[in-house]
Amino acid sequence: MDICYICSLGFGFIPTVNDYKIVIPYVTRGDVPENGFEVYSVSTHSWKKIEMTILKDIQFVGDPINTNGSMFWFATQRGLASHGKEYTNVIISFCLAMDEVRLIPPPPLSRNDVARLTVYENRLAIFHYSSALNTGNFSIDLWVMKEGIGGSWSKILTCGPYPLFVRPMTIWRNQIVCDVSTKCAVEGDGENDEVGGIDSLLFDLTSKEVKVLFSGTCSILRDVYSYVESLVTISNIHTAKH
């Protein structure tokens, strides 16, 4: 049976047990497909395989985020949909301390639009960005999961509409970091051609002001990663001796 690892691994610290873990989703290919996670513990220098039947027909979308001791992935799942749809959106929660997995229903989102997980005030949140029909205008909604209530959401903000493609990336210092599609000139064959470019903008959640963070990159292959300095170094983890 062949194992296919999904390039969407998670990494987090569990203060209650003083351990770091790496979490990698996988699927197997064979007569009886299996889905689950492989989990590496820094303290024990060991891997553990966790099979999960609830992950059947799951397709992971994007990278995970880490908050409140759990990893979260946005995904789609076949077979749970209603209203004539073949797939439905779902959020996968992996508790780092207990190695437990559960599925969380997201807020009401259209499958044709795009969603991205983020963290807002230490709570799980979702960017939902979409375009108005036949207008070319794009809007961003920010949904936040109510504390301690899995699957219960509140929409706290709507940005836009904007006449350009706006893609929210992360929340940094109470500001939404967005990529905005633009046009820039490049030289080729003695002439200047216009190609798709990217500007990075900051949208202040309090003042609602927008400012340019970075401009002039003629590329669409860009992402944003949040850096959080740890108070516990990996070298301080008490590893098991064999």
Coordinates of C-alpha atoms in Angstrom, one line a residue:
M1 CA 0.0 0.0 0.0
D2 CA 1.5 3.4 -1.1
I3 CA 1.4 6.3 1.3
C4 CA 0.9 9.8 -0.1
Y5 CA 1.9 12.6 2.3
I6 CA 0.1 15.9 2.0
C7 CA 2.4 18.9 1.8
S8 CA 0.6 20.7 4.6
L9 CA 2.4 19.9 7.8
G10 CA 1.9 21.5 11.2
F11 CA 4.3 22.3 14.0
G12 CA 3.5 23.4 17.5
F13 CA 4.4 23.5 21.1
I14 CA 2.4 21.9 23.9
P15 CA 3.2 23.7 27.2
T16 CA 1.2 21.3 29.4
V17 CA 3.6 18.4 28.5
N18 CA 6.6 20.6 27.5
D19 CA 6.9 19.1 24.0
Y20 CA 7.0 20.1 20.3
K21 CA 5.1 18.1 17.7
I22 CA 5.2 17.8 13.9
V23 CA 1.9 16.8 12.4
I24 CA 1.7 15.5 8.8
P25 CA -1.6 14.5 7.1
Y26 CA -1.5 11.4 4.8
V27 CA -3.6 9.2 2.6
T28 CA -3.0 5.7 1.4
R29 CA -3.6 4.3 -2.1
G30 CA -4.9 0.8 -2.3
D31 CA -8.1 -1.3 -2.3
V32 CA -9.0 0.1 1.1
P33 CA -7.7 3.7 1.3
E34 CA -6.8 5.0 4.8
N35 CA -6.5 8.6 6.0
G36 CA -4.8 10.0 9.1
F37 CA -1.9 11.8 10.6
E38 CA 1.7 10.9 11.4
V39 CA 2.9 12.7 14.5
Y40 CA 6.5 13.3 15.6
S41 CA 7.3 14.1 19.2
V42 CA 10.5 15.9 19.9
S43 CA 10.6 14.7 23.6
T44 CA 10.4 11.0 22.6
H45 CA 12.2 11.2 19.2
S46 CA 9.4 9.0 17.8
W47 CA 6.7 8.9 15.2
K48 CA 3.1 7.8 15.8
K49 CA 0.5 6.9 13.2
I50 CA -3.1 7.9 13.8
E51 CA -5.7 6.5 11.5
M52 CA -8.9 8.6 11.2
T53 CA -12.0 7.3 9.4
I54 CA -13.6 10.7 9.7
L55 CA -11.0 12.0 7.2
K56 CA -12.4 9.9 4.4
D57 CA -12.8 11.8 1.1
I58 CA -11.1 14.8 2.7
Q59 CA -9.1 17.2 0.5
F60 CA -6.8 19.6 2.4
V61 CA -6.8 23.2 1.2
G62 CA -3.8 25.4 2.1
D63 CA -1.5 25.5 5.1
P64 CA -2.6 24.9 8.7
I65 CA -2.7 27.5 11.5
N66 CA -1.9 27.0 15.2
T67 CA -3.9 28.5 18.0
N68 CA -4.9 27.5 21.6
G69 CA -3.0 24.2 21.5
S70 CA -4.6 22.9 18.2
M71 CA -3.7 22.8 14.5
F72 CA -6.5 23.7 12.1
W73 CA -6.7 22.9 8.3
F74 CA -9.4 24.2 5.9
A75 CA -10.6 21.3 3.7
T76 CA -13.4 20.0 1.5
Q77 CA -15.1 16.7 2.0
R78 CA -17.2 14.7 -0.5
G79 CA -20.4 13.1 0.6
L80 CA -21.4 15.6 3.4
A81 CA -22.8 18.2 1.1
S82 CA -26.4 19.2 0.8
H83 CA -28.5 21.3 -1.6
G84 CA -27.2 19.3 -4.6
K85 CA -23.5 20.0 -4.0
E86 CA -21.0 17.2 -4.3
Y87 CA -18.5 18.7 -1.8
T88 CA -18.8 20.7 1.4
N89 CA -16.4 22.9 3.3
V90 CA -15.0 21.7 6.6
I91 CA -12.3 22.6 9.2
I92 CA -10.1 19.9 10.6
S93 CA -9.0 20.4 14.2
F94 CA -6.0 18.4 15.6
C95 CA -5.4 18.8 19.4
L96 CA -1.7 18.6 19.9
A97 CA -1.8 17.5 23.6
M98 CA -4.3 14.7 23.1
D99 CA -3.7 13.7 19.4
E100 CA -7.5 14.0 18.9
V101 CA -9.1 15.0 15.6
R102 CA -12.6 16.5 15.1
L103 CA -14.4 18.2 12.2
I104 CA -15.7 21.8 12.7
P105 CA -18.4 23.3 10.4
P106 CA -17.3 26.6 9.0
P107 CA -19.5 29.7 8.6
P108 CA -21.9 29.7 5.6
L109 CA -19.5 30.1 2.7
S110 CA -20.0 29.6 -1.0
R111 CA -17.8 26.9 -2.5
N112 CA -17.1 29.0 -5.5
D113 CA -15.5 31.7 -3.3
V114 CA -12.2 31.4 -1.5
A115 CA -11.5 31.0 2.2
R116 CA -8.3 31.1 4.3
L117 CA -7.8 30.4 8.0
T118 CA -6.2 32.9 10.2
V119 CA -6.0 33.9 13.9
Y120 CA -7.7 36.9 15.4
E121 CA -7.2 37.8 19.1
N122 CA -6.1 34.2 19.8
R123 CA -9.2 32.7 18.2
L124 CA -9.7 30.7 15.1
A125 CA -10.9 33.0 12.3
I126 CA -11.6 32.8 8.5
F127 CA -11.0 35.2 5.7
H128 CA -13.7 34.8 3.1
Y129 CA -13.0 36.7 -0.1
S130 CA -15.3 36.8 -3.1
S131 CA -16.3 38.8 -6.2
A132 CA -19.7 40.4 -6.9
L133 CA -21.3 38.8 -9.9
N134 CA -20.3 40.3 -13.2
T135 CA -18.7 43.4 -11.6
G136 CA -15.1 42.5 -11.0
N137 CA -15.3 44.0 -7.5
F138 CA -13.9 42.0 -4.6
S139 CA -14.8 42.0 -0.9
I140 CA -13.3 40.4 2.2
D141 CA -15.3 39.1 5.2
L142 CA -13.7 38.2 8.5
W143 CA -15.4 35.5 10.5
V144 CA -14.3 34.6 14.1
M145 CA -15.3 31.5 16.0
K146 CA -16.9 32.1 19.3
E147 CA -14.7 31.2 22.2
G148 CA -15.2 27.6 23.4
I149 CA -18.0 27.0 20.9
G150 CA -16.8 25.0 17.9
G151 CA -18.6 25.8 14.7
S152 CA -20.3 28.9 16.1
W153 CA -19.2 32.0 14.1
S154 CA -19.6 35.7 14.0
K155 CA -18.9 37.9 11.0
I156 CA -17.1 40.9 12.6
L157 CA -15.9 42.8 9.5
T158 CA -16.5 43.3 5.8
C159 CA -13.9 45.2 3.7
G160 CA -14.7 46.5 0.2
P161 CA -15.9 46.1 -2.4
Y162 CA -12.6 46.9 -4.2
P163 CA -12.2 47.1 -8.0
L164 CA -9.1 44.9 -7.9
F165 CA -8.5 41.3 -6.8
V166 CA -7.7 41.5 -3.1
R167 CA -6.3 38.4 -1.3
P168 CA -6.1 38.5 2.5
M169 CA -3.0 36.7 3.8
T170 CA -2.8 37.1 7.6
I171 CA -3.5 39.4 10.5
W172 CA -0.4 41.3 11.8
R173 CA -0.5 43.9 14.6
N174 CA -4.3 44.3 14.2
Q175 CA -3.9 44.8 10.5
I176 CA -5.0 42.6 7.6
V177 CA -2.1 42.0 5.3
C178 CA -3.5 41.8 1.7
D179 CA -2.1 41.1 -1.7
V180 CA -3.7 43.2 -4.5
S181 CA -3.3 42.4 -8.2
T182 CA -1.9 45.2 -10.2
K183 CA -0.2 45.8 -13.6
C184 CA 3.5 46.5 -14.1
A185 CA 5.7 47.0 -17.2
V186 CA 8.5 44.6 -18.1
E187 CA 10.9 44.8 -21.1
G188 CA 10.7 42.1 -23.7
D189 CA 11.7 42.0 -27.4
G190 CA 12.4 45.7 -27.4
E191 CA 8.9 46.6 -26.1
N192 CA 7.3 47.1 -22.8
D193 CA 4.6 44.6 -21.9
E194 CA 2.1 44.6 -19.0
V195 CA 2.1 41.6 -16.7
G196 CA 0.3 40.9 -13.5
G197 CA 2.0 42.4 -10.4
I198 CA 1.4 42.3 -6.7
D199 CA 1.2 45.1 -4.2
S200 CA 1.0 44.3 -0.4
L201 CA -1.4 46.5 1.6
L202 CA -2.2 46.8 5.3
F203 CA -5.9 47.3 6.3
D204 CA -6.2 48.6 9.9
L205 CA -9.0 46.8 11.7
T206 CA -9.5 49.7 14.1
S207 CA -9.2 52.9 11.9
K208 CA -10.2 51.2 8.6
E209 CA -7.2 53.0 7.0
V210 CA -5.3 51.3 4.1
K211 CA -1.7 51.8 3.4
V212 CA 0.9 50.3 1.0
L213 CA 3.3 47.9 2.7
F214 CA 5.3 46.8 -0.3
S215 CA 4.9 47.6 -4.0
G216 CA 6.4 46.8 -7.4
T217 CA 6.8 43.0 -7.4
C218 CA 5.9 41.5 -10.8
S219 CA 5.0 38.1 -9.4
I220 CA 2.1 36.1 -8.2
L221 CA 4.1 33.5 -6.3
R222 CA 4.2 35.0 -2.9
D223 CA 3.0 34.1 0.5
V224 CA 3.1 35.5 4.1
Y225 CA 4.2 33.7 7.2
S226 CA 3.8 34.7 10.8
Y227 CA 6.8 34.5 13.0
V228 CA 6.3 33.9 16.7
E229 CA 9.3 33.8 19.0
S230 CA 9.1 30.9 21.4
L231 CA 9.8 31.2 25.1
V232 CA 10.9 27.5 25.2
T233 CA 13.8 26.4 23.0
I234 CA 13.8 23.0 21.5
S235 CA 17.1 22.3 23.3
N236 CA 15.3 22.6 26.6
I237 CA 12.9 19.7 25.8
H238 CA 13.7 16.7 28.1
T239 CA 14.0 13.9 25.6
A240 CA 13.4 10.3 26.5
K241 CA 16.5 8.1 26.7
H242 CA 16.5 4.7 25.1

